[in-house]
């Protein structure tokens, strides 16, 4: 079953249209247009299950949600750890920060972003999971759900399970 963060934080009911900005991409070799497309697809999975709408904006100052790639210690007390381990993290509502570990070998549509030969991590799968956290979902005990706390490396899992849909629909 799905879960929420302690206290059930959520985006308030009068905020059904959320804006996101992709703000820090210098630490990744994935090009900007590709990132826009991947995150747009990831947000649309959640938009399709709710009345929420997501729009990309250019500037962090206009955004509710900010997305960026960082290496190691990046100033929020949750340092990244190099390849594998922590892949990304997102804060609960209404913080809106979503950070990705630039040290991962991110894969988009089956194509790797680096030639390092590291273990491939599917960017869209991680994005769909982290957006669940941004919206207020915790982890689920259903193994096939997006919000299950582990994923096999190299796997692509981007479709919401009925458990994810029930969880987000009871919140929004
Ligand atoms: N990052 C953890 C995660 O997003 C960070 C985390 C641990 C966390 N406990 C939390 C975030 C509680 C919110 C609430 O779960 S991760 C996966 C999965 C990670 C893991 O890098 O380990 C995905 C990121 F589920 F596949 F294991 C994305 Cl999809
Ligand atoms: Ca890592
Ligand atoms: Zn961070
Ligand atoms: Zn998680």
mmCIF file of C-alpha atoms and ligand atoms in Angstrom:
data_model
loop_
_atom_site.group_PDB
_atom_site.id
_atom_site.type_symbol
_atom_site.label_atom_id
_atom_site.label_comp_id
_atom_site.label_asym_id
_atom_site.label_seq_id
_atom_site.Cartn_x
_atom_site.Cartn_y
_atom_site.Cartn_z
ATOM 1 C CA UNK A 1 0.000 0.000 0.000
ATOM 2 C CA UNK A 2 1.019 3.604 -0.635
ATOM 3 C CA UNK A 3 2.054 6.017 2.124
ATOM 4 C CA UNK A 4 2.450 9.729 2.734
ATOM 5 C CA UNK A 5 5.074 11.798 4.515
ATOM 6 C CA UNK A 6 4.468 12.277 8.256
ATOM 7 C CA UNK A 7 1.643 14.788 8.642
ATOM 8 C CA UNK A 8 0.511 14.279 5.034
ATOM 9 C CA UNK A 9 1.995 17.455 3.503
ATOM 10 C CA UNK A 10 0.560 18.331 0.087
ATOM 11 C CA UNK A 11 0.364 21.217 -2.373
ATOM 12 C CA UNK A 12 -2.648 23.282 -1.267
ATOM 13 C CA UNK A 13 -5.985 22.746 -3.077
ATOM 14 C CA UNK A 14 -5.898 26.191 -4.720
ATOM 15 C CA UNK A 15 -2.556 25.262 -6.345
ATOM 16 C CA UNK A 16 -3.577 22.840 -9.075
ATOM 17 C CA UNK A 17 -1.130 24.209 -11.625
ATOM 18 C CA UNK A 18 2.501 23.783 -10.634
ATOM 19 C CA UNK A 19 5.493 25.227 -12.454
ATOM 20 C CA UNK A 20 8.879 23.529 -12.648
ATOM 21 C CA UNK A 21 12.289 24.745 -13.783
ATOM 22 C CA UNK A 22 15.316 22.684 -14.809
ATOM 23 C CA UNK A 23 17.920 24.883 -13.167
ATOM 24 C CA UNK A 24 21.249 23.116 -12.844
ATOM 25 C CA UNK A 25 22.407 21.014 -15.778
ATOM 26 C CA UNK A 26 26.124 21.866 -16.070
ATOM 27 C CA UNK A 27 27.063 18.663 -14.208
ATOM 28 C CA UNK A 28 25.393 16.391 -16.788
ATOM 29 C CA UNK A 29 26.184 15.753 -20.447
ATOM 30 C CA UNK A 30 22.518 15.192 -21.341
ATOM 31 C CA UNK A 31 21.360 18.048 -23.550
ATOM 32 C CA UNK A 32 18.741 20.520 -22.415
ATOM 33 C CA UNK A 33 16.056 19.588 -24.961
ATOM 34 C CA UNK A 34 16.303 15.925 -24.001
ATOM 35 C CA UNK A 35 15.974 16.790 -20.307
ATOM 36 C CA UNK A 36 12.894 18.927 -21.016
ATOM 37 C CA UNK A 37 11.272 16.049 -22.894
ATOM 38 C CA UNK A 38 12.065 13.422 -20.234
ATOM 39 C CA UNK A 39 10.798 15.521 -17.320
ATOM 40 C CA UNK A 40 7.687 16.558 -19.294
ATOM 41 C CA UNK A 41 6.868 12.872 -19.862
ATOM 42 C CA UNK A 42 7.512 12.044 -16.187
ATOM 43 C CA UNK A 43 5.218 14.859 -14.961
ATOM 44 C CA UNK A 44 2.509 13.886 -17.469
ATOM 45 C CA UNK A 45 2.186 10.431 -15.847
ATOM 46 C CA UNK A 46 1.031 12.118 -12.622
ATOM 47 C CA UNK A 47 -1.015 14.799 -14.427
ATOM 48 C CA UNK A 48 -2.944 12.044 -16.241
ATOM 49 C CA UNK A 49 -3.975 10.516 -12.888
ATOM 50 C CA UNK A 50 -5.025 13.786 -11.172
ATOM 51 C CA UNK A 51 -6.355 17.284 -11.814
ATOM 52 C CA UNK A 52 -2.811 18.608 -11.391
ATOM 53 C CA UNK A 53 -1.122 20.440 -14.250
ATOM 54 C CA UNK A 54 2.617 20.924 -14.699
ATOM 55 C CA UNK A 55 4.302 23.567 -16.831
ATOM 56 C CA UNK A 56 7.996 24.053 -17.463
ATOM 57 C CA UNK A 57 9.196 27.619 -16.882
ATOM 58 C CA UNK A 58 12.629 29.045 -17.643
ATOM 59 C CA UNK A 59 13.494 30.653 -14.357
ATOM 60 C CA UNK A 60 13.784 29.166 -10.854
ATOM 61 C CA UNK A 61 12.221 32.312 -9.387
ATOM 62 C CA UNK A 62 8.970 31.531 -11.254
ATOM 63 C CA UNK A 63 8.998 27.855 -10.286
ATOM 64 C CA UNK A 64 7.351 25.804 -7.531
ATOM 65 C CA UNK A 65 9.617 22.853 -8.301
ATOM 66 C CA UNK A 66 13.323 23.103 -9.191
ATOM 67 C CA UNK A 67 15.251 20.230 -10.786
ATOM 68 C CA UNK A 68 19.035 20.006 -10.936
ATOM 69 C CA UNK A 69 22.048 17.701 -11.241
ATOM 70 C CA UNK A 70 24.706 17.902 -8.516
ATOM 71 C CA UNK A 71 27.825 16.028 -7.413
ATOM 72 C CA UNK A 72 28.788 15.190 -3.844
ATOM 73 C CA UNK A 73 28.047 17.795 -1.199
ATOM 74 C CA UNK A 74 25.755 20.390 -2.755
ATOM 75 C CA UNK A 75 24.709 22.377 0.275
ATOM 76 C CA UNK A 76 21.494 20.760 1.536
ATOM 77 C CA UNK A 77 23.033 18.360 4.064
ATOM 78 C CA UNK A 78 22.260 15.341 1.825
ATOM 79 C CA UNK A 79 25.529 14.819 -0.052
ATOM 80 C CA UNK A 80 25.495 12.544 -3.102
ATOM 81 C CA UNK A 81 27.726 9.476 -2.999
ATOM 82 C CA UNK A 82 29.147 8.864 -6.499
ATOM 83 C CA UNK A 83 27.936 6.058 -8.772
ATOM 84 C CA UNK A 84 24.906 4.091 -7.458
ATOM 85 C CA UNK A 85 23.857 4.302 -3.804
ATOM 86 C CA UNK A 86 21.631 7.367 -3.746
ATOM 87 C CA UNK A 87 20.525 8.242 -7.279
ATOM 88 C CA UNK A 88 18.381 11.273 -6.538
ATOM 89 C CA UNK A 89 16.294 12.847 -3.812
ATOM 90 C CA UNK A 90 13.272 15.067 -3.603
ATOM 91 C CA UNK A 91 11.820 16.963 -0.667
ATOM 92 C CA UNK A 92 8.221 16.757 0.538
ATOM 93 C CA UNK A 93 5.573 19.447 -0.279
ATOM 94 C CA UNK A 94 5.850 22.335 -0.566
ATOM 95 C CA UNK A 95 9.646 22.469 -0.675
ATOM 96 C CA UNK A 96 9.872 21.538 -4.358
ATOM 97 C CA UNK A 97 13.576 20.683 -4.610
ATOM 98 C CA UNK A 98 14.455 17.677 -6.799
ATOM 99 C CA UNK A 99 18.170 16.819 -7.085
ATOM 100 C CA UNK A 100 19.859 14.146 -9.197
ATOM 101 C CA UNK A 101 23.326 12.662 -8.639
ATOM 102 C CA UNK A 102 25.459 13.810 -11.590
ATOM 103 C CA UNK A 103 27.806 10.861 -10.974
ATOM 104 C CA UNK A 104 25.243 8.303 -12.223
ATOM 105 C CA UNK A 105 25.354 6.851 -15.715
ATOM 106 C CA UNK A 106 21.939 8.219 -16.669
ATOM 107 C CA UNK A 107 20.141 6.551 -19.523
ATOM 108 C CA UNK A 108 17.495 8.214 -21.689
ATOM 109 C CA UNK A 109 15.364 6.062 -24.005
ATOM 110 C CA UNK A 110 17.928 3.290 -23.721
ATOM 111 C CA UNK A 111 20.927 5.521 -24.597
ATOM 112 C CA UNK A 112 23.638 6.094 -22.004
ATOM 113 C CA UNK A 113 24.804 9.632 -21.135
ATOM 114 C CA UNK A 114 28.403 8.594 -20.483
ATOM 115 C CA UNK A 115 31.069 6.238 -21.775
ATOM 116 C CA UNK A 116 32.293 5.426 -18.288
ATOM 117 C CA UNK A 117 30.763 1.965 -18.469
ATOM 118 C CA UNK A 118 28.999 2.515 -15.161
ATOM 119 C CA UNK A 119 25.764 0.757 -14.266
ATOM 120 C CA UNK A 120 22.947 2.348 -16.253
ATOM 121 C CA UNK A 121 20.149 4.142 -14.396
ATOM 122 C CA UNK A 122 16.991 5.069 -16.289
ATOM 123 C CA UNK A 123 16.401 8.811 -15.825
ATOM 124 C CA UNK A 124 12.675 8.797 -16.559
ATOM 125 C CA UNK A 125 12.005 5.994 -14.040
ATOM 126 C CA UNK A 126 13.806 7.881 -11.274
ATOM 127 C CA UNK A 127 12.031 11.116 -12.247
ATOM 128 C CA UNK A 128 8.562 9.523 -12.008
ATOM 129 C CA UNK A 129 9.442 8.164 -8.527
ATOM 130 C CA UNK A 130 10.887 11.471 -7.268
ATOM 131 C CA UNK A 131 7.887 13.454 -8.568
ATOM 132 C CA UNK A 132 5.749 11.160 -6.395
ATOM 133 C CA UNK A 133 7.794 12.378 -3.417
ATOM 134 C CA UNK A 134 7.531 16.031 -4.559
ATOM 135 C CA UNK A 135 3.726 15.624 -4.560
ATOM 136 C CA UNK A 136 3.653 14.055 -1.080
ATOM 137 C CA UNK A 137 3.831 10.289 -1.566
ATOM 138 C CA UNK A 138 6.122 8.204 0.610
ATOM 139 C CA UNK A 139 7.108 4.650 -0.220
ATOM 140 C CA UNK A 140 4.748 1.818 -1.115
ATOM 141 C CA UNK A 141 4.856 -1.830 -0.076
ATOM 142 C CA UNK A 142 3.611 -2.938 -3.529
ATOM 143 C CA UNK A 143 6.657 -4.217 -5.464
ATOM 144 C CA UNK A 144 5.350 -3.179 -8.913
ATOM 145 C CA UNK A 145 4.430 0.348 -7.820
ATOM 146 C CA UNK A 146 6.436 3.398 -8.860
ATOM 147 C CA UNK A 147 6.801 4.318 -5.186
ATOM 148 C CA UNK A 148 8.337 0.972 -4.128
ATOM 149 C CA UNK A 149 11.705 1.846 -2.497
ATOM 150 C CA UNK A 150 13.925 -0.253 -4.756
ATOM 151 C CA UNK A 151 14.322 -0.687 -8.499
ATOM 152 C CA UNK A 152 16.555 -3.139 -10.330
ATOM 153 C CA UNK A 153 19.399 -1.247 -12.029
ATOM 154 C CA UNK A 154 18.990 -0.989 -15.763
ATOM 155 C CA UNK A 155 15.219 -1.390 -15.459
ATOM 156 C CA UNK A 156 12.682 1.008 -16.863
ATOM 157 C CA UNK A 157 9.559 1.531 -14.709
ATOM 158 C CA UNK A 158 7.545 4.574 -15.728
ATOM 159 C CA UNK A 159 3.875 3.493 -15.676
ATOM 160 C CA UNK A 160 1.885 4.260 -12.545
ATOM 161 C CA UNK A 161 0.493 1.157 -10.833
ATOM 162 C CA UNK A 162 -3.063 1.185 -9.454
ATOM 163 C CA UNK A 163 -1.473 1.622 -6.002
ATOM 164 C CA UNK A 164 0.272 4.845 -7.105
ATOM 165 C CA UNK A 165 -2.958 6.129 -8.690
ATOM 166 C CA UNK A 166 -4.982 5.393 -5.524
ATOM 167 C CA UNK A 167 -2.345 7.128 -3.400
ATOM 168 C CA UNK A 168 -2.181 10.294 -5.479
ATOM 169 C CA UNK A 169 -5.964 10.444 -6.005
ATOM 170 C CA UNK A 170 -6.633 10.281 -2.261
ATOM 171 C CA UNK A 171 -4.283 13.235 -1.811
ATOM 172 C CA UNK A 172 -5.455 15.430 -4.745
HETATM 173 N N1 LIG B 1 16.659 8.045 -3.267
HETATM 174 C C1 LIG B 1 15.791 7.783 -2.195
HETATM 175 C C2 LIG B 1 14.327 7.721 -2.724
HETATM 176 O O1 LIG B 1 13.938 8.607 -3.490
HETATM 177 C C3 LIG B 1 15.853 8.875 -1.144
HETATM 178 C C4 LIG B 1 14.971 8.541 0.014
HETATM 179 C C5 LIG B 1 15.173 7.584 0.925
HETATM 180 C C6 LIG B 1 13.721 9.123 0.314
HETATM 181 N N2 LIG B 1 14.128 7.540 1.793
HETATM 182 C C7 LIG B 1 13.245 8.471 1.450
HETATM 183 C C8 LIG B 1 12.987 10.130 -0.267
HETATM 184 C C9 LIG B 1 12.003 8.787 1.998
HETATM 185 C C10 LIG B 1 11.756 10.459 0.286
HETATM 186 C C11 LIG B 1 11.267 9.769 1.412
HETATM 187 O O2 LIG B 1 13.633 6.806 -2.371
HETATM 188 S S1 LIG B 1 17.240 6.854 -4.177
HETATM 189 C C12 LIG B 1 14.620 4.715 -6.217
HETATM 190 C C13 LIG B 1 14.066 3.349 -6.179
HETATM 191 C C14 LIG B 1 16.030 6.372 -5.298
HETATM 192 C C15 LIG B 1 15.535 5.112 -5.270
HETATM 193 O O3 LIG B 1 18.287 7.431 -4.938
HETATM 194 O O4 LIG B 1 17.583 5.739 -3.351
HETATM 195 C C16 LIG B 1 14.209 5.581 -7.183
HETATM 196 C C17 LIG B 1 15.629 7.240 -6.261
HETATM 197 F F1 LIG B 1 12.820 3.356 -5.795
HETATM 198 F F2 LIG B 1 14.079 2.819 -7.357
HETATM 199 F F3 LIG B 1 14.780 2.608 -5.396
HETATM 200 C C18 LIG B 1 14.704 6.862 -7.216
HETATM 201 CL CL1 LIG B 1 13.106 5.096 -8.415
HETATM 202 CA CA1 LIG B 2 24.893 8.033 -6.251
HETATM 203 ZN ZN1 LIG B 3 20.146 17.702 -2.663
HETATM 204 ZN ZN1 LIG B 4 11.742 7.095 -2.825
#
